Amino acid sequence: MSGERYNPREMEPKWQKVWDDAQSFVASNDDTREPYYVLEMFPYPSGRIHMGHVRNYSMGDVVARYHRAKGKNVLHPMGWDAFGLPAENAAIERGLNPGTWTRQNIASMKAQLKSMGLAIDWTREIATCEPEYYQHQQSMFIDMLAAGLITRKKSKVNWDPVDMTVLANEQVIDGKGWRSGAVVEQRELTQWFFKISDMAEELLQGLDGLTDWPEKVRVMQRNWIGKSEGLRLRFELVPSDATAATSVEVFTTRPDTIFGASFLALSADHPLISELAANNPELAEFVAESRRIGTSTEAIETAEKRGYRTALTVKHPAIDSAVLPVYVANFVLMDYGTGAIFGCPAHDQRDLDFARKYDLPVKPVVLPTGGDAASFAVDDVAYTDAGSIYNSGFLDGLSIDDAKKAAAAHFAARTVDGQPQGKVEVNYRLRDWGLSRQRYWGAPIPIIHCEVCGTIPVPKKDLPVVLPDDVSFDKPGNALDHHPTWKHVNCPQCGASARRETDTMDTFVDSSWYFARFTAPHADTPTVPEIANRWLPVDQYIGGVEHAILHLLYSRYFTRAMKATGHVGMDEPFKGLFTQGMVTHETYKSPTGEWVAPVDIVVETFGEGRRAKHLKSGEPITIGSIEKMSKSKRNVVDPDEIVATYGADTARWFMLSDSPPERDVQWTEAGVEGASRFQQRVWRLVGETIDIVKQSSETVRTSDDDEALGLRKIAHRAVHNVAGDIEGLRFNRAVAQIYELTNALVRSAGLVAAAPAARIDALEQGVSHLIQLIAPMMPHLAETCWEAMGKTGLVADAPWPDVDPALLVDDTVTLPIQVNGKRRGEITVAKGLPAAEVESKVLSLDEIVRILDGKAPKKIVIVPDRIVNVVV
Ligand code: ANZ
Ligand code: ZN
């Protein structure tokens, strides 16, 4: 038996077929055992899986297999986030039909995932691009529209005037269209929105209950929701011919700094500015230019701060006869607060930059604690920390917080234009979620526009609104809109000719409820609430931290919207969240500065150093920094090649072993080799153990000697600790425990020849435990070992081993041994071992025998469980 190498290439497909045939991982909705739902973020079908997927799915698989072994009814499904731009780009660039391209990719990625041996219930597979899926999304859209959760309003989009198409924010690079290079414009389109901002407070509060989420993700969501409490403050306009308006309102979180105000700034889209621009070409030009920055907050924040001084001025609300100039500024957003601010340069960096540029006064009104009022000044850095208010009339001497309250009370009691001058207000950064995309490859929005009846939802009996297959991408813009017949329909209400909505849904909608669909993937309603409520929320969700904001927030919103429309009964979709780190690799560059792929080089070591050369040309290659695996740097390792060379178990083991799962892991050849050697080591140990058991003649189980008991303790402790580590998602620590157990077993197998039956039994039990511990991580190897050991059934179906609590108790003590007061060694014995027994053990130790040199000791003093003193 022992001696043969383990051959993953042969065994892995074998066990995959066995699991498949036995439907081992198919979850039943009727199973009455405790449900456990583990889910990894489903992949986009780009065509090939990458190492990030391998890491992500290996982790999820360990969790799934472990909880199965713990007797739970485990749901571990897989699907495809199958709509989106890359399919359209393939269509444009390579003339492929987006559907065909996507489905081919799904087929090849599915084969790759299957080769990893994942414990997935493939009967529940879904792809969001199939009508069987998106018809339910359309149906829920209609429900949510009826429930008032969806609205239609004007909103700005990035418009590429050459390609005549709407661009996603990611497609705008430095203010230009990614494909055409044309300067992008802002256009207003009427679009559909989920009214997520109505739920801002609820989504914020809900974060408090998500205690099994990483704190950093909760912080990111909190910041994104961006609650701020402040004051709406009305400024009286100095009468002017330019407008009939008499006042303008700002939103401020720092009313305590009002005495430091030196200007007002309005958004380019502020109605007052539009009014002024109508008669002022220069202003109109400035407005147009501001709009070219792009719609993303990031673009606005990074753009140079620019302004235009209008002819308007306002009265300072607290300083008699002082007036402030009114600017248009490109950093003021129309859709936050009131679209207008007062600028206090001394205490806001943006305002300071602006003031320096346009030569506006900088008047400090917050004095740092211990600062000197006479000399304190703000130069290039705004002072934004704590202090006491000064230079500020009735606010002088107050802390910032007290001054905020005092200012709010002061302005609330005054009126401008017959209204309170100040009103306390809570604002959220969170914007409504625009779901319309002017794209073909997405779920059609189930709406019909009729000139007579208006905007009419498609009747549910007419669902799904199916995407046409016969589309052409030879014209820029939305291929769905260009389709000759698709959009022409009759109004479901009055029968007149009408037009389908040709916008499709943002793909974030698709991924906001797939986890619910998995619970009843073939139902003819979006969910079956009783079933969904049994499985959800997902017990453990695992994915990349890049989804910390949008995907997770949208899913949290959508779950609430589904609850409001009766599709599920809970608020939160994901009870536990884990965000794993990335997979990195060294980078390599040729002498001419091109990136070189790891497969094309050989690395040699010399002394402490390493150098690389090109595999074929032999030219020297520079070893560069360690970076996230990416196609652009070519530092990728193809999972297929790894599986072909080392097997899936090795890849899985390495991905789990090397770093804490939340951190980045560096893929190295040495690391994979190490994982592969470990696999062989386990296999050899199993072979040896089988031989030892076969050769043992003793059949009567003797009672445990120290060696047997020691081994049992190590094994039970490992079982106990690995369970805890898997439950805590500390996979690398679980792996370390398994290494320790393996070492102990290998050592013991080496000692065991002609040993008492109890030791052989302990070894066999220990190896059996080891196989169960590696089963979630290296499932194919584990099945092979399990079978070789003559166990019945599959290890995938075996219950997690019971731990004997007695074996977890550490009931030994290590006693130092002194000879004539000098420490000469130590001995480990059972706690409370009678002195006579300790004495005879001590006297048989090699070291003591040597020191006594045949003489008897004068005296032996034993302090029980503490120390042994030998006097010679
Ligand atoms: C005066 C002031 C003085 C401000 C000061 C800050 C510091 P958060 O906390 O994010 O809500 N602001 C208000 N509306 C804006 C808009 N539409 N576009 C750009 N900026 C806007 O930020 C609130 C602060 O951001 C407000 O408080 C306002 O500037 C600015 F020493 O008012 B503050
Ligand atoms: Zn009609």
PDB file of N, CA, C and O in Angstrom, residues 809-860:
ATOM      1  N   VAL A 809      -8.628  18.213  28.451  1.00  0.00           N
ATOM      2  CA  VAL A 809      -8.091  18.748  29.697  1.00  0.00           C
ATOM      3  C   VAL A 809      -6.603  18.456  29.738  1.00  0.00           C
ATOM      4  O   VAL A 809      -6.179  17.330  29.517  1.00  0.00           O
ATOM      5  N   ASP A 810      -5.841  19.473  30.008  1.00  0.00           N
ATOM      6  CA  ASP A 810      -4.416  19.228  30.090  1.00  0.00           C
ATOM      7  C   ASP A 810      -4.114  18.752  31.501  1.00  0.00           C
ATOM      8  O   ASP A 810      -4.032  19.537  32.428  1.00  0.00           O
ATOM      9  N   ASP A 811      -3.966  17.421  31.690  1.00  0.00           N
ATOM     10  CA  ASP A 811      -3.778  16.921  33.041  1.00  0.00           C
ATOM     11  C   ASP A 811      -2.355  16.418  33.257  1.00  0.00           C
ATOM     12  O   ASP A 811      -2.111  15.481  33.960  1.00  0.00           O
ATOM     13  N   THR A 812      -1.408  17.030  32.595  1.00  0.00           N
ATOM     14  CA  THR A 812      -0.020  16.690  32.870  1.00  0.00           C
ATOM     15  C   THR A 812       0.686  17.938  33.415  1.00  0.00           C
ATOM     16  O   THR A 812       0.215  19.055  33.211  1.00  0.00           O
ATOM     17  N   VAL A 813       1.766  17.709  34.106  1.00  0.00           N
ATOM     18  CA  VAL A 813       2.608  18.832  34.546  1.00  0.00           C
ATOM     19  C   VAL A 813       4.053  18.529  34.183  1.00  0.00           C
ATOM     20  O   VAL A 813       4.450  17.368  34.102  1.00  0.00           O
ATOM     21  N   THR A 814       4.777  19.592  33.926  1.00  0.00           N
ATOM     22  CA  THR A 814       6.191  19.420  33.643  1.00  0.00           C
ATOM     23  C   THR A 814       6.982  19.884  34.879  1.00  0.00           C
ATOM     24  O   THR A 814       6.849  21.031  35.293  1.00  0.00           O
ATOM     25  N   LEU A 815       7.724  18.967  35.458  1.00  0.00           N
ATOM     26  CA  LEU A 815       8.471  19.278  36.683  1.00  0.00           C
ATOM     27  C   LEU A 815       9.943  19.479  36.358  1.00  0.00           C
ATOM     28  O   LEU A 815      10.549  18.616  35.727  1.00  0.00           O
ATOM     29  N   PRO A 816      10.514  20.592  36.828  1.00  0.00           N
ATOM     30  CA  PRO A 816      11.962  20.733  36.672  1.00  0.00           C
ATOM     31  C   PRO A 816      12.673  19.752  37.623  1.00  0.00           C
ATOM     32  O   PRO A 816      12.180  19.487  38.715  1.00  0.00           O
ATOM     33  N   ILE A 817      13.807  19.238  37.172  1.00  0.00           N
ATOM     34  CA  ILE A 817      14.583  18.330  38.028  1.00  0.00           C
ATOM     35  C   ILE A 817      15.896  19.017  38.391  1.00  0.00           C
ATOM     36  O   ILE A 817      16.652  19.419  37.494  1.00  0.00           O
ATOM     37  N   GLN A 818      16.150  19.165  39.676  1.00  0.00           N
ATOM     38  CA  GLN A 818      17.422  19.742  40.131  1.00  0.00           C
ATOM     39  C   GLN A 818      18.283  18.653  40.750  1.00  0.00           C
ATOM     40  O   GLN A 818      17.781  17.770  41.445  1.00  0.00           O
ATOM     41  N   VAL A 819      19.556  18.739  40.450  1.00  0.00           N
ATOM     42  CA  VAL A 819      20.493  17.836  41.115  1.00  0.00           C
ATOM     43  C   VAL A 819      21.449  18.723  41.913  1.00  0.00           C
ATOM     44  O   VAL A 819      22.099  19.601  41.323  1.00  0.00           O
ATOM     45  N   ASN A 820      21.456  18.552  43.225  1.00  0.00           N
ATOM     46  CA  ASN A 820      22.236  19.404  44.131  1.00  0.00           C
ATOM     47  C   ASN A 820      21.973  20.888  43.850  1.00  0.00           C
ATOM     48  O   ASN A 820      22.888  21.698  43.780  1.00  0.00           O
ATOM     49  N   GLY A 821      20.710  21.201  43.640  1.00  0.00           N
ATOM     50  CA  GLY A 821      20.336  22.603  43.472  1.00  0.00           C
ATOM     51  C   GLY A 821      20.530  23.144  42.063  1.00  0.00           C
ATOM     52  O   GLY A 821      20.180  24.290  41.781  1.00  0.00           O
ATOM     53  N   LYS A 822      21.023  22.332  41.142  1.00  0.00           N
ATOM     54  CA  LYS A 822      21.250  22.819  39.782  1.00  0.00           C
ATOM     55  C   LYS A 822      20.286  22.138  38.828  1.00  0.00           C
ATOM     56  O   LYS A 822      20.099  20.920  38.882  1.00  0.00           O
ATOM     57  N   ARG A 823      19.703  22.915  37.963  1.00  0.00           N
ATOM     58  CA  ARG A 823      18.710  22.343  37.067  1.00  0.00           C
ATOM     59  C   ARG A 823      19.382  21.427  36.043  1.00  0.00           C
ATOM     60  O   ARG A 823      20.302  21.824  35.333  1.00  0.00           O
ATOM     61  N   ARG A 824      18.874  20.219  35.969  1.00  0.00           N
ATOM     62  CA  ARG A 824      19.500  19.231  35.082  1.00  0.00           C
ATOM     63  C   ARG A 824      18.535  18.654  34.059  1.00  0.00           C
ATOM     64  O   ARG A 824      18.917  17.824  33.235  1.00  0.00           O
ATOM     65  N   GLY A 825      17.301  19.036  34.138  1.00  0.00           N
ATOM     66  CA  GLY A 825      16.354  18.479  33.157  1.00  0.00           C
ATOM     67  C   GLY A 825      14.935  18.671  33.649  1.00  0.00           C
ATOM     68  O   GLY A 825      14.684  19.438  34.604  1.00  0.00           O
ATOM     69  N   GLU A 826      13.992  18.025  32.970  1.00  0.00           N
ATOM     70  CA  GLU A 826      12.595  18.135  33.385  1.00  0.00           C
ATOM     71  C   GLU A 826      11.874  16.857  33.015  1.00  0.00           C
ATOM     72  O   GLU A 826      12.377  16.048  32.221  1.00  0.00           O
ATOM     73  N   ILE A 827      10.712  16.702  33.586  1.00  0.00           N
ATOM     74  CA  ILE A 827       9.951  15.491  33.283  1.00  0.00           C
ATOM     75  C   ILE A 827       8.469  15.848  33.243  1.00  0.00           C
ATOM     76  O   ILE A 827       7.991  16.663  34.046  1.00  0.00           O
ATOM     77  N   THR A 828       7.741  15.295  32.279  1.00  0.00           N
ATOM     78  CA  THR A 828       6.306  15.551  32.181  1.00  0.00           C
ATOM     79  C   THR A 828       5.580  14.310  32.694  1.00  0.00           C
ATOM     80  O   THR A 828       5.813  13.205  32.199  1.00  0.00           O
ATOM     81  N   VAL A 829       4.732  14.546  33.688  1.00  0.00           N
ATOM     82  CA  VAL A 829       4.000  13.413  34.275  1.00  0.00           C
ATOM     83  C   VAL A 829       2.545  13.810  34.474  1.00  0.00           C
ATOM     84  O   VAL A 829       2.198  14.990  34.394  1.00  0.00           O
ATOM     85  N   ALA A 830       1.716  12.799  34.732  1.00  0.00           N
ATOM     86  CA  ALA A 830       0.306  13.080  35.027  1.00  0.00           C
ATOM     87  C   ALA A 830       0.220  13.882  36.314  1.00  0.00           C
ATOM     88  O   ALA A 830       0.990  13.653  37.248  1.00  0.00           O
ATOM     89  N   LYS A 831      -0.725  14.837  36.331  1.00  0.00           N
ATOM     90  CA  LYS A 831      -0.901  15.621  37.552  1.00  0.00           C
ATOM     91  C   LYS A 831      -1.233  14.689  38.714  1.00  0.00           C
ATOM     92  O   LYS A 831      -1.981  13.731  38.535  1.00  0.00           O
ATOM     93  N   GLY A 832      -0.679  14.994  39.870  1.00  0.00           N
ATOM     94  CA  GLY A 832      -1.000  14.219  41.068  1.00  0.00           C
ATOM     95  C   GLY A 832      -0.396  12.821  41.085  1.00  0.00           C
ATOM     96  O   GLY A 832      -0.809  11.960  41.877  1.00  0.00           O
ATOM     97  N   LEU A 833       0.542  12.557  40.211  1.00  0.00           N
ATOM     98  CA  LEU A 833       1.161  11.236  40.204  1.00  0.00           C
ATOM     99  C   LEU A 833       1.861  11.011  41.551  1.00  0.00           C
ATOM    100  O   LEU A 833       2.607  11.874  42.020  1.00  0.00           O
ATOM    101  N   PRO A 834       1.631   9.854  42.182  1.00  0.00           N
ATOM    102  CA  PRO A 834       2.239   9.608  43.494  1.00  0.00           C
ATOM    103  C   PRO A 834       3.759   9.758  43.452  1.00  0.00           C
ATOM    104  O   PRO A 834       4.394   9.402  42.455  1.00  0.00           O
ATOM    105  N   ALA A 835       4.326  10.250  44.558  1.00  0.00           N
ATOM    106  CA  ALA A 835       5.751  10.563  44.626  1.00  0.00           C
ATOM    107  C   ALA A 835       6.608   9.356  44.253  1.00  0.00           C
ATOM    108  O   ALA A 835       7.619   9.484  43.559  1.00  0.00           O
ATOM    109  N   ALA A 836       6.209   8.196  44.690  1.00  0.00           N
ATOM    110  CA  ALA A 836       7.001   7.004  44.400  1.00  0.00           C
ATOM    111  C   ALA A 836       7.131   6.781  42.900  1.00  0.00           C
ATOM    112  O   ALA A 836       8.196   6.429  42.385  1.00  0.00           O
ATOM    113  N   GLU A 837       6.043   7.019  42.199  1.00  0.00           N
ATOM    114  CA  GLU A 837       6.083   6.816  40.736  1.00  0.00           C
ATOM    115  C   GLU A 837       6.920   7.881  40.050  1.00  0.00           C
ATOM    116  O   GLU A 837       7.644   7.598  39.104  1.00  0.00           O
ATOM    117  N   VAL A 838       6.808   9.116  40.551  1.00  0.00           N
ATOM    118  CA  VAL A 838       7.629  10.187  39.988  1.00  0.00           C
ATOM    119  C   VAL A 838       9.096   9.834  40.192  1.00  0.00           C
ATOM    120  O   VAL A 838       9.916   9.918  39.284  1.00  0.00           O
ATOM    121  N   GLU A 839       9.384   9.375  41.382  1.00  0.00           N
ATOM    122  CA  GLU A 839      10.765   9.050  41.711  1.00  0.00           C
ATOM    123  C   GLU A 839      11.324   7.987  40.774  1.00  0.00           C
ATOM    124  O   GLU A 839      12.417   8.124  40.221  1.00  0.00           O
ATOM    125  N   SER A 840      10.583   6.947  40.544  1.00  0.00           N
ATOM    126  CA  SER A 840      11.132   5.880  39.700  1.00  0.00           C
ATOM    127  C   SER A 840      11.287   6.363  38.258  1.00  0.00           C
ATOM    128  O   SER A 840      12.226   5.992  37.559  1.00  0.00           O
ATOM    129  N   LYS A 841      10.390   7.241  37.815  1.00  0.00           N
ATOM    130  CA  LYS A 841      10.535   7.799  36.456  1.00  0.00           C
ATOM    131  C   LYS A 841      11.786   8.654  36.368  1.00  0.00           C
ATOM    132  O   LYS A 841      12.527   8.586  35.390  1.00  0.00           O
ATOM    133  N   VAL A 842      11.975   9.492  37.396  1.00  0.00           N
ATOM    134  CA  VAL A 842      13.142  10.394  37.399  1.00  0.00           C
ATOM    135  C   VAL A 842      14.425   9.572  37.373  1.00  0.00           C
ATOM    136  O   VAL A 842      15.354   9.856  36.611  1.00  0.00           O
ATOM    137  N   LEU A 843      14.430   8.529  38.161  1.00  0.00           N
ATOM    138  CA  LEU A 843      15.658   7.738  38.268  1.00  0.00           C
ATOM    139  C   LEU A 843      15.962   6.943  37.001  1.00  0.00           C
ATOM    140  O   LEU A 843      17.090   6.494  36.808  1.00  0.00           O
ATOM    141  N   SER A 844      14.976   6.808  36.157  1.00  0.00           N
ATOM    142  CA  SER A 844      15.245   6.069  34.917  1.00  0.00           C
ATOM    143  C   SER A 844      15.617   7.000  33.757  1.00  0.00           C
ATOM    144  O   SER A 844      15.886   6.554  32.647  1.00  0.00           O
ATOM    145  N   LEU A 845      15.620   8.318  34.009  1.00  0.00           N
ATOM    146  CA  LEU A 845      15.986   9.255  32.935  1.00  0.00           C
ATOM    147  C   LEU A 845      17.472   9.136  32.594  1.00  0.00           C
ATOM    148  O   LEU A 845      18.307   9.059  33.500  1.00  0.00           O
ATOM    149  N   ASP A 846      17.805   9.158  31.329  1.00  0.00           N
ATOM    150  CA  ASP A 846      19.197   9.004  30.879  1.00  0.00           C
ATOM    151  C   ASP A 846      20.143   9.951  31.606  1.00  0.00           C
ATOM    152  O   ASP A 846      21.184   9.547  32.103  1.00  0.00           O
ATOM    153  N   GLU A 847      19.705  11.228  31.655  1.00  0.00           N
ATOM    154  CA  GLU A 847      20.560  12.256  32.226  1.00  0.00           C
ATOM    155  C   GLU A 847      20.876  11.977  33.703  1.00  0.00           C
ATOM    156  O   GLU A 847      22.004  12.113  34.164  1.00  0.00           O
ATOM    157  N   ILE A 848      19.852  11.552  34.423  1.00  0.00           N
ATOM    158  CA  ILE A 848      20.017  11.291  35.858  1.00  0.00           C
ATOM    159  C   ILE A 848      20.864  10.022  36.061  1.00  0.00           C
ATOM    160  O   ILE A 848      21.759   9.981  36.920  1.00  0.00           O
ATOM    161  N   VAL A 849      20.617   9.037  35.255  1.00  0.00           N
ATOM    162  CA  VAL A 849      21.395   7.793  35.321  1.00  0.00           C
ATOM    163  C   VAL A 849      22.879   8.113  35.143  1.00  0.00           C
ATOM    164  O   VAL A 849      23.737   7.620  35.861  1.00  0.00           O
ATOM    165  N   ARG A 850      23.142   9.011  34.166  1.00  0.00           N
ATOM    166  CA  ARG A 850      24.519   9.383  33.872  1.00  0.00           C
ATOM    167  C   ARG A 850      25.159  10.095  35.087  1.00  0.00           C
ATOM    168  O   ARG A 850      26.270   9.780  35.506  1.00  0.00           O
ATOM    169  N   ILE A 851      24.409  11.027  35.664  1.00  0.00           N
ATOM    170  CA  ILE A 851      24.948  11.794  36.792  1.00  0.00           C
ATOM    171  C   ILE A 851      25.192  10.877  38.007  1.00  0.00           C
ATOM    172  O   ILE A 851      26.218  10.952  38.676  1.00  0.00           O
ATOM    173  N   LEU A 852      24.268   9.984  38.278  1.00  0.00           N
ATOM    174  CA  LEU A 852      24.402   9.104  39.449  1.00  0.00           C
ATOM    175  C   LEU A 852      25.540   8.100  39.243  1.00  0.00           C
ATOM    176  O   LEU A 852      26.172   7.660  40.204  1.00  0.00           O
ATOM    177  N   ASP A 853      25.763   7.766  38.029  1.00  0.00           N
ATOM    178  CA  ASP A 853      26.859   6.894  37.655  1.00  0.00           C
ATOM    179  C   ASP A 853      26.888   5.627  38.534  1.00  0.00           C
ATOM    180  O   ASP A 853      27.913   5.259  39.130  1.00  0.00           O
ATOM    181  N   GLY A 854      25.737   5.039  38.667  1.00  0.00           N
ATOM    182  CA  GLY A 854      25.657   3.771  39.398  1.00  0.00           C
ATOM    183  C   GLY A 854      25.440   3.914  40.897  1.00  0.00           C
ATOM    184  O   GLY A 854      25.057   2.970  41.584  1.00  0.00           O
ATOM    185  N   LYS A 855      25.676   5.158  41.448  1.00  0.00           N
ATOM    186  CA  LYS A 855      25.471   5.330  42.892  1.00  0.00           C
ATOM    187  C   LYS A 855      23.998   5.630  43.193  1.00  0.00           C
ATOM    188  O   LYS A 855      23.268   6.090  42.318  1.00  0.00           O
ATOM    189  N   ALA A 856      23.638   5.393  44.420  1.00  0.00           N
ATOM    190  CA  ALA A 856      22.264   5.736  44.821  1.00  0.00           C
ATOM    191  C   ALA A 856      22.234   7.178  45.301  1.00  0.00           C
ATOM    192  O   ALA A 856      23.195   7.638  45.908  1.00  0.00           O
ATOM    193  N   PRO A 857      21.198   7.917  45.042  1.00  0.00           N
ATOM    194  CA  PRO A 857      21.108   9.296  45.531  1.00  0.00           C
ATOM    195  C   PRO A 857      20.982   9.314  47.050  1.00  0.00           C
ATOM    196  O   PRO A 857      20.431   8.385  47.641  1.00  0.00           O
ATOM    197  N   LYS A 858      21.499  10.386  47.681  1.00  0.00           N
ATOM    198  CA  LYS A 858      21.353  10.503  49.127  1.00  0.00           C
ATOM    199  C   LYS A 858      19.896  10.707  49.498  1.00  0.00           C
ATOM    200  O   LYS A 858      19.402  10.176  50.457  1.00  0.00           O
ATOM    201  N   LYS A 859      19.285  11.550  48.734  1.00  0.00           N
ATOM    202  CA  LYS A 859      17.910  11.923  49.092  1.00  0.00           C
ATOM    203  C   LYS A 859      17.179  12.421  47.833  1.00  0.00           C
ATOM    204  O   LYS A 859      17.802  13.029  46.951  1.00  0.00           O
ATOM    205  N   ILE A 860      15.901  12.168  47.755  1.00  0.00           N
ATOM    206  CA  ILE A 860      15.098  12.767  46.681  1.00  0.00           C
ATOM    207  C   ILE A 860      13.920  13.481  47.319  1.00  0.00           C
ATOM    208  O   ILE A 860      13.146  12.874  48.074  1.00  0.00           O
TER     209      ILE A 860
END
